[in-house]
GROMACS .gro file of N, CA and C in nm:
model
  195
    1MET      N    1   5.369   9.084   1.820
    1MET     CA    2   5.417   9.220   1.811
    1MET      C    3   5.569   9.219   1.832
    2ALA      N    4   5.641   9.281   1.739
    2ALA     CA    5   5.787   9.285   1.745
    2ALA      C    6   5.832   9.406   1.824
    3ILE      N    7   5.936   9.388   1.896
    3ILE     CA    8   5.994   9.499   1.974
    3ILE      C    9   6.105   9.561   1.889
    4ALA      N   10   6.097   9.693   1.870
    4ALA     CA   11   6.199   9.763   1.792
    4ALA      C   12   6.320   9.791   1.882
    5LEU      N   13   6.433   9.736   1.843
    5LEU     CA   14   6.556   9.760   1.918
    5LEU      C   15   6.625   9.884   1.862
    6PRO      N   16   6.687   9.962   1.948
    6PRO     CA   17   6.759  10.080   1.898
    6PRO      C   18   6.880  10.036   1.816
    7GLU      N   19   6.912  10.117   1.717
    7GLU     CA   20   7.029  10.090   1.633
    7GLU      C   21   7.155  10.107   1.719
    8PRO      N   22   7.249  10.016   1.710
    8PRO     CA   23   7.373  10.034   1.787
    8PRO      C   24   7.453  10.151   1.730
    9GLU      N   25   7.518  10.223   1.817
    9GLU     CA   26   7.601  10.335   1.773
    9GLU      C   27   7.728  10.279   1.711
   10PRO      N   28   7.771  10.338   1.599
   10PRO     CA   29   7.893  10.287   1.537
   10PRO      C   30   8.014  10.313   1.627
   11ALA      N   31   8.104  10.218   1.627
   11ALA     CA   32   8.226  10.232   1.708
   11ALA      C   33   8.316  10.337   1.644
   12PRO      N   34   8.387  10.413   1.725
   12PRO     CA   35   8.479  10.511   1.666
   12PRO      C   36   8.591  10.437   1.591
   13PRO      N   37   8.646  10.500   1.490
   13PRO     CA   38   8.753  10.433   1.415
   13PRO      C   39   8.875  10.409   1.506
   14PRO      N   40   8.952  10.307   1.476
   14PRO     CA   41   9.071  10.281   1.557
   14PRO      C   42   9.173  10.394   1.546
   15GLU      N   43   9.261  10.402   1.642
   15GLU     CA   44   9.363  10.508   1.647
   15GLU      C   45   9.451  10.506   1.521
   16TRP      N   46   9.489  10.387   1.476
   16TRP     CA   47   9.576  10.380   1.359
   16TRP      C   48   9.508  10.440   1.237
   17TRP      N   49   9.377  10.425   1.228
   17TRP     CA   50   9.303  10.481   1.114
   17TRP      C   51   9.305  10.634   1.118
   18MET      N   52   9.292  10.687   1.239
   18MET     CA   53   9.294  10.833   1.253
   18MET      C   54   9.433  10.888   1.216
   19ARG      N   55   9.538  10.820   1.260
   19ARG     CA   56   9.675  10.864   1.227
   19ARG      C   57   9.699  10.854   1.076
   20LEU      N   58   9.646  10.748   1.015
   20LEU     CA   59   9.660  10.731   0.871
   20LEU      C   60   9.593  10.847   0.797
   21GLN      N   61   9.476  10.886   0.840
   21GLN     CA   62   9.404  10.996   0.776
   21GLN      C   63   9.480  11.128   0.792
   22GLU      N   64   9.539  11.150   0.910
   22GLU     CA   65   9.618  11.272   0.933
   22GLU      C   66   9.740  11.273   0.841
   23THR      N   67   9.808  11.158   0.831
   23THR     CA   68   9.926  11.149   0.746
   23THR      C   69   9.888  11.172   0.600
   24ARG      N   70   9.777  11.115   0.560
   24ARG     CA   71   9.729  11.133   0.423
   24ARG      C   72   9.701  11.280   0.395
   25GLY      N   73   9.641  11.348   0.492
   25GLY     CA   74   9.615  11.491   0.475
   25GLY      C   75   9.744  11.571   0.464
   26THR      N   76   9.844  11.534   0.544
   26THR     CA   77   9.973  11.603   0.540
   26THR      C   78  10.040  11.583   0.405
   27ILE      N   79  10.036  11.461   0.354
   27ILE     CA   80  10.096  11.431   0.223
   27ILE      C   81  10.023  11.507   0.113
   28ASN      N   82   9.892  11.510   0.118
   28ASN     CA   83   9.815  11.583   0.016
   28ASN      C   84   9.845  11.732   0.022
   29ASP      N   85   9.861  11.788   0.142
   29ASP     CA   86   9.897  11.929   0.155
   29ASP      C   87  10.034  11.955   0.094
   30ALA      N   88  10.129  11.865   0.121
   30ALA     CA   89  10.264  11.882   0.066
   30ALA      C   90  10.261  11.874  -0.087
   31LEU      N   91  10.184  11.782  -0.142
   31LEU     CA   92  10.173  11.771  -0.288
   31LEU      C   93  10.109  11.895  -0.348
   32ASP      N   94  10.010  11.949  -0.280
   32ASP     CA   95   9.947  12.073  -0.327
   32ASP      C   96  10.048  12.187  -0.328
   33ASN      N   97  10.131  12.194  -0.222
   33ASN     CA   98  10.233  12.299  -0.215
   33ASN      C   99  10.336  12.283  -0.326
   34LEU      N  100  10.376  12.159  -0.354
   34LEU     CA  101  10.472  12.135  -0.462
   34LEU      C  102  10.413  12.172  -0.598
   35GLU      N  103  10.287  12.140  -0.618
   35GLU     CA  104  10.222  12.175  -0.744
   35GLU      C  105  10.215  12.327  -0.760
   36GLU      N  106  10.182  12.396  -0.653
   36GLU     CA  107  10.175  12.542  -0.657
   36GLU      C  108  10.313  12.601  -0.688
   37LEU      N  109  10.417  12.547  -0.624
   37LEU     CA  110  10.553  12.593  -0.649
   37LEU      C  111  10.593  12.568  -0.794
   38TYR      N  112  10.559  12.450  -0.846
   38TYR     CA  113  10.590  12.418  -0.985
   38TYR      C  114  10.530  12.522  -1.079
   39TRP      N  115  10.402  12.552  -1.059
   39TRP     CA  116  10.336  12.646  -1.150
   39TRP      C  117  10.390  12.787  -1.131
   40ASP      N  118  10.431  12.823  -1.010
   40ASP     CA  119  10.494  12.954  -0.989
   40ASP      C  120  10.626  12.961  -1.066
   41LEU      N  121  10.706  12.854  -1.058
   41LEU     CA  122  10.833  12.853  -1.129
   41LEU      C  123  10.812  12.847  -1.280
   42GLU      N  124  10.714  12.771  -1.323
   42GLU     CA  125  10.684  12.762  -1.466
   42GLU      C  126  10.643  12.899  -1.520
   43GLY      N  127  10.562  12.971  -1.444
   43GLY     CA  128  10.518  13.104  -1.486
   43GLY      C  129  10.632  13.204  -1.490
   44ALA      N  130  10.731  13.186  -1.403
   44ALA     CA  131  10.845  13.277  -1.398
   44ALA      C  132  10.951  13.241  -1.501
   45GLY      N  133  10.932  13.128  -1.570
   45GLY     CA  134  11.029  13.087  -1.670
   45GLY      C  135  11.151  13.019  -1.610
   46SER      N  136  11.148  12.986  -1.483
   46SER     CA  137  11.264  12.927  -1.417
   46SER      C  138  11.287  12.782  -1.457
   47LEU      N  139  11.189  12.718  -1.519
   47LEU     CA  140  11.204  12.577  -1.552
   47LEU      C  141  11.252  12.555  -1.695
   48GLU      N  142  11.278  12.664  -1.766
   48GLU     CA  143  11.326  12.649  -1.903
   48GLU      C  144  11.471  12.603  -1.903
   49GLU      N  145  11.508  12.530  -2.006
   49GLU     CA  146  11.646  12.484  -2.018
   49GLU      C  147  11.737  12.604  -2.040
   50PRO      N  148  11.846  12.613  -1.965
   50PRO     CA  149  11.938  12.724  -1.989
   50PRO      C  150  12.011  12.705  -2.123
   51ASP      N  151  12.048  12.815  -2.184
   51ASP     CA  152  12.125  12.808  -2.308
   51ASP      C  153  12.264  12.753  -2.276
   52ALA      N  154  12.319  12.680  -2.369
   52ALA     CA  155  12.454  12.626  -2.349
   52ALA      C  156  12.555  12.741  -2.355
   53LEU      N  157  12.660  12.728  -2.278
   53LEU     CA  158  12.765  12.828  -2.282
   53LEU      C  159  12.843  12.814  -2.412
   54THR      N  160  12.876  12.928  -2.470
   54THR     CA  161  12.959  12.927  -2.590
   54THR      C  162  13.102  12.960  -2.548
   55ALA      N  163  13.193  12.948  -2.641
   55ALA     CA  164  13.333  12.981  -2.611
   55ALA      C  165  13.345  13.128  -2.572
   56ALA      N  166  13.265  13.215  -2.635
   56ALA     CA  167  13.269  13.357  -2.602
   56ALA      C  168  13.222  13.381  -2.459
   57ASP      N  169  13.122  13.306  -2.415
   57ASP     CA  170  13.074  13.320  -2.278
   57ASP      C  171  13.182  13.277  -2.179
   58VAL      N  172  13.252  13.171  -2.212
   58VAL     CA  173  13.357  13.122  -2.123
   58VAL      C  174  13.470  13.223  -2.116
   59ASP      N  175  13.502  13.288  -2.227
   59ASP     CA  176  13.609  13.388  -2.227
   59ASP      C  177  13.574  13.506  -2.138
   60GLU      N  178  13.446  13.536  -2.121
   60GLU     CA  179  13.403  13.649  -2.039
   60GLU      C  180  13.402  13.618  -1.890
   61LEU      N  181  13.414  13.491  -1.854
   61LEU     CA  182  13.411  13.454  -1.713
   61LEU      C  183  13.538  13.501  -1.644
   62PRO      N  184  13.528  13.545  -1.519
   62PRO     CA  185  13.649  13.586  -1.447
   62PRO      C  186  13.737  13.463  -1.420
   63PRO      N  187  13.867  13.485  -1.408
   63PRO     CA  188  13.954  13.371  -1.381
   63PRO      C  189  13.924  13.310  -1.244
   64ALA      N  190  13.944  13.180  -1.235
   64ALA     CA  191  13.920  13.111  -1.108
   64ALA      C  192  14.025  13.152  -1.007
   65ALA      N  193  13.984  13.166  -0.885
   65ALA     CA  194  14.079  13.209  -0.781
   65ALA      C  195  14.164  13.095  -0.733
   0.00000   0.00000   0.00000
């Protein structure tokens, strides 16, 4: 007759692993925020290339102080 031994409890992950997971979460949050900002700017048209200044536009600029 075999004696059933209890399963050993898994050891908690090392501290460095926990810090790595926290850092990974922080980086993923930052990337999500950047992606959200990109799409907000894209929707507002802020990422479009500005038109080049023409000579007429330059003539309308106030003189430099």
